[in-house]
JSON list of C-alpha atoms in Angstrom, two decimals:
[
{"chain": "A", "resi": 213, "resn": "MET", "atom": "CA", "xyz": [91.94, 99.62, 182.33]},
{"chain": "A", "resi": 214, "resn": "ASP", "atom": "CA", "xyz": [89.88, 96.89, 182.50]},
{"chain": "A", "resi": 215, "resn": "LEU", "atom": "CA", "xyz": [86.49, 98.31, 180.90]},
{"chain": "A", "resi": 216, "resn": "THR", "atom": "CA", "xyz": [84.25, 95.84, 183.04]},
{"chain": "A", "resi": 217, "resn": "ASP", "atom": "CA", "xyz": [85.79, 97.13, 186.47]},
{"chain": "A", "resi": 218, "resn": "GLN", "atom": "CA", "xyz": [82.69, 98.31, 188.47]},
{"chain": "A", "resi": 219, "resn": "SER", "atom": "CA", "xyz": [84.39, 98.45, 191.22]},
{"chain": "A", "resi": 220, "resn": "PRO", "atom": "CA", "xyz": [83.72, 101.74, 193.60]},
{"chain": "A", "resi": 221, "resn": "GLU", "atom": "CA", "xyz": [86.27, 104.55, 192.87]},
{"chain": "A", "resi": 222, "resn": "GLU", "atom": "CA", "xyz": [89.39, 104.70, 195.97]},
{"chain": "A", "resi": 223, "resn": "MET", "atom": "CA", "xyz": [92.02, 106.35, 197.22]},
{"chain": "A", "resi": 224, "resn": "TYR", "atom": "CA", "xyz": [95.33, 104.81, 196.61]},
{"chain": "A", "resi": 225, "resn": "SER", "atom": "CA", "xyz": [99.09, 105.55, 197.53]},
{"chain": "A", "resi": 226, "resn": "VAL", "atom": "CA", "xyz": [102.12, 104.15, 196.82]},
{"chain": "A", "resi": 227, "resn": "TRP", "atom": "CA", "xyz": [104.31, 103.47, 200.00]},
{"chain": "A", "resi": 228, "resn": "ALA", "atom": "CA", "xyz": [108.32, 102.35, 199.85]},
{"chain": "A", "resi": 229, "resn": "LEU", "atom": "CA", "xyz": [108.63, 99.99, 203.12]},
{"chain": "A", "resi": 230, "resn": "LEU", "atom": "CA", "xyz": [111.51, 100.85, 205.42]},
{"chain": "A", "resi": 231, "resn": "PRO", "atom": "CA", "xyz": [114.57, 98.50, 206.02]},
{"chain": "A", "resi": 232, "resn": "GLU", "atom": "CA", "xyz": [113.50, 96.76, 209.30]},
{"chain": "A", "resi": 233, "resn": "PRO", "atom": "CA", "xyz": [116.17, 98.70, 211.65]},
{"chain": "A", "resi": 234, "resn": "VAL", "atom": "CA", "xyz": [114.75, 101.89, 210.30]},
{"chain": "A", "resi": 235, "resn": "HIS", "atom": "CA", "xyz": [111.18, 100.34, 210.75]},
{"chain": "A", "resi": 236, "resn": "ARG", "atom": "CA", "xyz": [111.77, 99.49, 214.21]},
{"chain": "A", "resi": 237, "resn": "ARG", "atom": "CA", "xyz": [113.29, 102.81, 215.30]},
{"chain": "A", "resi": 238, "resn": "LEU", "atom": "CA", "xyz": [110.27, 104.50, 214.05]},
{"chain": "A", "resi": 239, "resn": "LEU", "atom": "CA", "xyz": [107.75, 102.86, 215.72]},
{"chain": "A", "resi": 240, "resn": "GLY", "atom": "CA", "xyz": [109.71, 103.60, 218.96]},
{"chain": "A", "resi": 241, "resn": "LEU", "atom": "CA", "xyz": [110.01, 107.29, 218.03]},
{"chain": "A", "resi": 242, "resn": "MET", "atom": "CA", "xyz": [106.20, 107.73, 216.87]},
{"chain": "A", "resi": 243, "resn": "ALA", "atom": "CA", "xyz": [105.03, 106.10, 219.92]},
{"chain": "A", "resi": 244, "resn": "GLY", "atom": "CA", "xyz": [106.53, 108.55, 222.17]},
{"chain": "A", "resi": 245, "resn": "LEU", "atom": "CA", "xyz": [105.43, 111.23, 220.02]},
{"chain": "A", "resi": 246, "resn": "ARG", "atom": "CA", "xyz": [101.94, 110.27, 220.04]},
{"chain": "A", "resi": 247, "resn": "ALA", "atom": "CA", "xyz": [102.46, 109.56, 223.81]},
{"chain": "A", "resi": 248, "resn": "ALA", "atom": "CA", "xyz": [103.28, 113.17, 224.21]},
{"chain": "A", "resi": 249, "resn": "HIS", "atom": "CA", "xyz": [100.97, 114.67, 221.78]},
{"chain": "A", "resi": 250, "resn": "GLY", "atom": "CA", "xyz": [98.62, 112.55, 220.26]},
{"chain": "A", "resi": 251, "resn": "GLY", "atom": "CA", "xyz": [98.07, 111.77, 216.78]},
{"chain": "A", "resi": 252, "resn": "ALA", "atom": "CA", "xyz": [97.00, 108.69, 214.53]},
{"chain": "A", "resi": 253, "resn": "VAL", "atom": "CA", "xyz": [98.76, 104.97, 214.71]},
{"chain": "A", "resi": 254, "resn": "PHE", "atom": "CA", "xyz": [100.30, 104.14, 211.07]},
{"chain": "A", "resi": 255, "resn": "GLU", "atom": "CA", "xyz": [103.20, 102.27, 209.76]},
{"chain": "A", "resi": 256, "resn": "PRO", "atom": "CA", "xyz": [106.17, 103.81, 209.34]},
{"chain": "A", "resi": 257, "resn": "HIS", "atom": "CA", "xyz": [107.02, 104.49, 205.41]},
{"chain": "A", "resi": 258, "resn": "ALA", "atom": "CA", "xyz": [107.97, 106.52, 202.64]},
{"chain": "A", "resi": 259, "resn": "THR", "atom": "CA", "xyz": [105.03, 107.86, 200.66]},
{"chain": "A", "resi": 260, "resn": "VAL", "atom": "CA", "xyz": [106.41, 107.07, 196.71]},
{"chain": "A", "resi": 261, "resn": "LEU", "atom": "CA", "xyz": [103.09, 108.46, 195.41]},
{"chain": "A", "resi": 262, "resn": "GLY", "atom": "CA", "xyz": [100.33, 110.37, 197.13]},
{"chain": "A", "resi": 263, "resn": "ALA", "atom": "CA", "xyz": [96.70, 109.53, 196.99]},
{"chain": "A", "resi": 264, "resn": "MET", "atom": "CA", "xyz": [95.12, 109.15, 194.15]},
{"chain": "A", "resi": 265, "resn": "ARG", "atom": "CA", "xyz": [91.56, 108.12, 193.16]},
{"chain": "A", "resi": 266, "resn": "PHE", "atom": "CA", "xyz": [91.10, 105.08, 190.76]},
{"chain": "A", "resi": 267, "resn": "ARG", "atom": "CA", "xyz": [88.95, 102.12, 190.22]},
{"chain": "A", "resi": 268, "resn": "ARG", "atom": "CA", "xyz": [90.78, 98.89, 191.58]},
{"chain": "A", "resi": 269, "resn": "SER", "atom": "CA", "xyz": [91.41, 97.48, 187.76]},
{"chain": "A", "resi": 270, "resn": "ALA", "atom": "CA", "xyz": [93.06, 100.71, 186.89]},
{"chain": "A", "resi": 271, "resn": "ALA", "atom": "CA", "xyz": [94.93, 101.33, 190.39]},
{"chain": "A", "resi": 272, "resn": "VAL", "atom": "CA", "xyz": [96.63, 97.88, 189.91]},
{"chain": "A", "resi": 273, "resn": "GLU", "atom": "CA", "xyz": [96.97, 98.53, 186.11]},
{"chain": "A", "resi": 274, "resn": "ALA", "atom": "CA", "xyz": [99.00, 102.53, 186.92]},
{"chain": "A", "resi": 275, "resn": "LEU", "atom": "CA", "xyz": [101.28, 100.84, 189.30]},
{"chain": "A", "resi": 276, "resn": "ARG", "atom": "CA", "xyz": [102.24, 98.43, 187.35]},
{"chain": "A", "resi": 277, "resn": "ALA", "atom": "CA", "xyz": [102.92, 100.69, 184.64]},
{"chain": "A", "resi": 278, "resn": "ALA", "atom": "CA", "xyz": [104.71, 102.89, 186.94]},
{"chain": "A", "resi": 279, "resn": "ALA", "atom": "CA", "xyz": [107.06, 100.34, 188.64]},
{"chain": "A", "resi": 280, "resn": "ALA", "atom": "CA", "xyz": [108.09, 98.16, 185.37]},
{"chain": "A", "resi": 281, "resn": "GLY", "atom": "CA", "xyz": [111.87, 98.20, 185.09]},
{"chain": "A", "resi": 282, "resn": "LEU", "atom": "CA", "xyz": [112.29, 100.07, 187.90]},
{"chain": "A", "resi": 283, "resn": "ARG", "atom": "CA", "xyz": [114.64, 98.10, 190.40]},
{"chain": "A", "resi": 284, "resn": "PRO", "atom": "CA", "xyz": [115.20, 98.46, 194.08]},
{"chain": "A", "resi": 285, "resn": "TYR", "atom": "CA", "xyz": [116.99, 101.48, 194.89]},
{"chain": "A", "resi": 286, "resn": "THR", "atom": "CA", "xyz": [118.62, 103.60, 198.28]},
{"chain": "A", "resi": 287, "resn": "ALA", "atom": "CA", "xyz": [117.14, 106.74, 199.24]},
{"chain": "A", "resi": 288, "resn": "ARG", "atom": "CA", "xyz": [118.55, 109.24, 201.08]},
{"chain": "A", "resi": 289, "resn": "VAL", "atom": "CA", "xyz": [116.64, 111.68, 203.49]},
{"chain": "A", "resi": 290, "resn": "ALA", "atom": "CA", "xyz": [117.34, 114.92, 202.14]},
{"chain": "A", "resi": 291, "resn": "SER", "atom": "CA", "xyz": [115.32, 116.85, 204.91]},
{"chain": "A", "resi": 292, "resn": "ILE", "atom": "CA", "xyz": [113.05, 116.44, 207.40]},
{"chain": "A", "resi": 293, "resn": "GLY", "atom": "CA", "xyz": [109.60, 118.39, 207.32]},
{"chain": "A", "resi": 294, "resn": "ARG", "atom": "CA", "xyz": [106.79, 119.31, 209.66]},
{"chain": "A", "resi": 295, "resn": "TYR", "atom": "CA", "xyz": [103.20, 118.93, 210.53]},
{"chain": "A", "resi": 296, "resn": "GLY", "atom": "CA", "xyz": [103.37, 114.91, 211.02]},
{"chain": "A", "resi": 297, "resn": "VAL", "atom": "CA", "xyz": [107.00, 114.18, 209.72]},
{"chain": "A", "resi": 298, "resn": "ASN", "atom": "CA", "xyz": [107.98, 113.93, 206.13]},
{"chain": "A", "resi": 299, "resn": "LEU", "atom": "CA", "xyz": [110.85, 113.09, 204.55]},
{"chain": "A", "resi": 300, "resn": "LEU", "atom": "CA", "xyz": [112.12, 114.78, 201.70]},
{"chain": "A", "resi": 301, "resn": "LEU", "atom": "CA", "xyz": [113.91, 112.19, 199.64]},
{"chain": "A", "resi": 302, "resn": "GLU", "atom": "CA", "xyz": [117.20, 113.25, 197.28]},
{"chain": "A", "resi": 303, "resn": "PRO", "atom": "CA", "xyz": [115.88, 113.55, 193.41]},
{"chain": "A", "resi": 304, "resn": "THR", "atom": "CA", "xyz": [117.85, 109.92, 192.16]},
{"chain": "A", "resi": 305, "resn": "ARG", "atom": "CA", "xyz": [117.95, 108.42, 188.35]},
{"chain": "A", "resi": 306, "resn": "GLU", "atom": "CA", "xyz": [116.38, 105.14, 189.62]},
{"chain": "A", "resi": 307, "resn": "VAL", "atom": "CA", "xyz": [113.03, 107.44, 189.63]},
{"chain": "A", "resi": 308, "resn": "GLY", "atom": "CA", "xyz": [113.69, 109.41, 186.83]},
{"chain": "A", "resi": 309, "resn": "LEU", "atom": "CA", "xyz": [113.94, 112.25, 188.81]},
{"chain": "A", "resi": 310, "resn": "ARG", "atom": "CA", "xyz": [116.70, 115.06, 188.46]}
]
């Protein structure tokens, strides 16, 4: 951590970006759901790490440490949650899950 960093603490999270065909399909689904039920506009994504409070330098350092040696991987949806659309991904060796 950069001890000279005086940036304000802010909320950070890590998102996995989706392949273009999936991204485009979800944009359409989300637009339809918003039209029918309301809701916030946001980019389709898979949350890798939920919101945590850091100064900027600490957030960058934490992300670099977490991503060190991590290569792209394929994730498969295990289930769909409610209260918003939450995709629970199956655990994989690539991300250190059993």
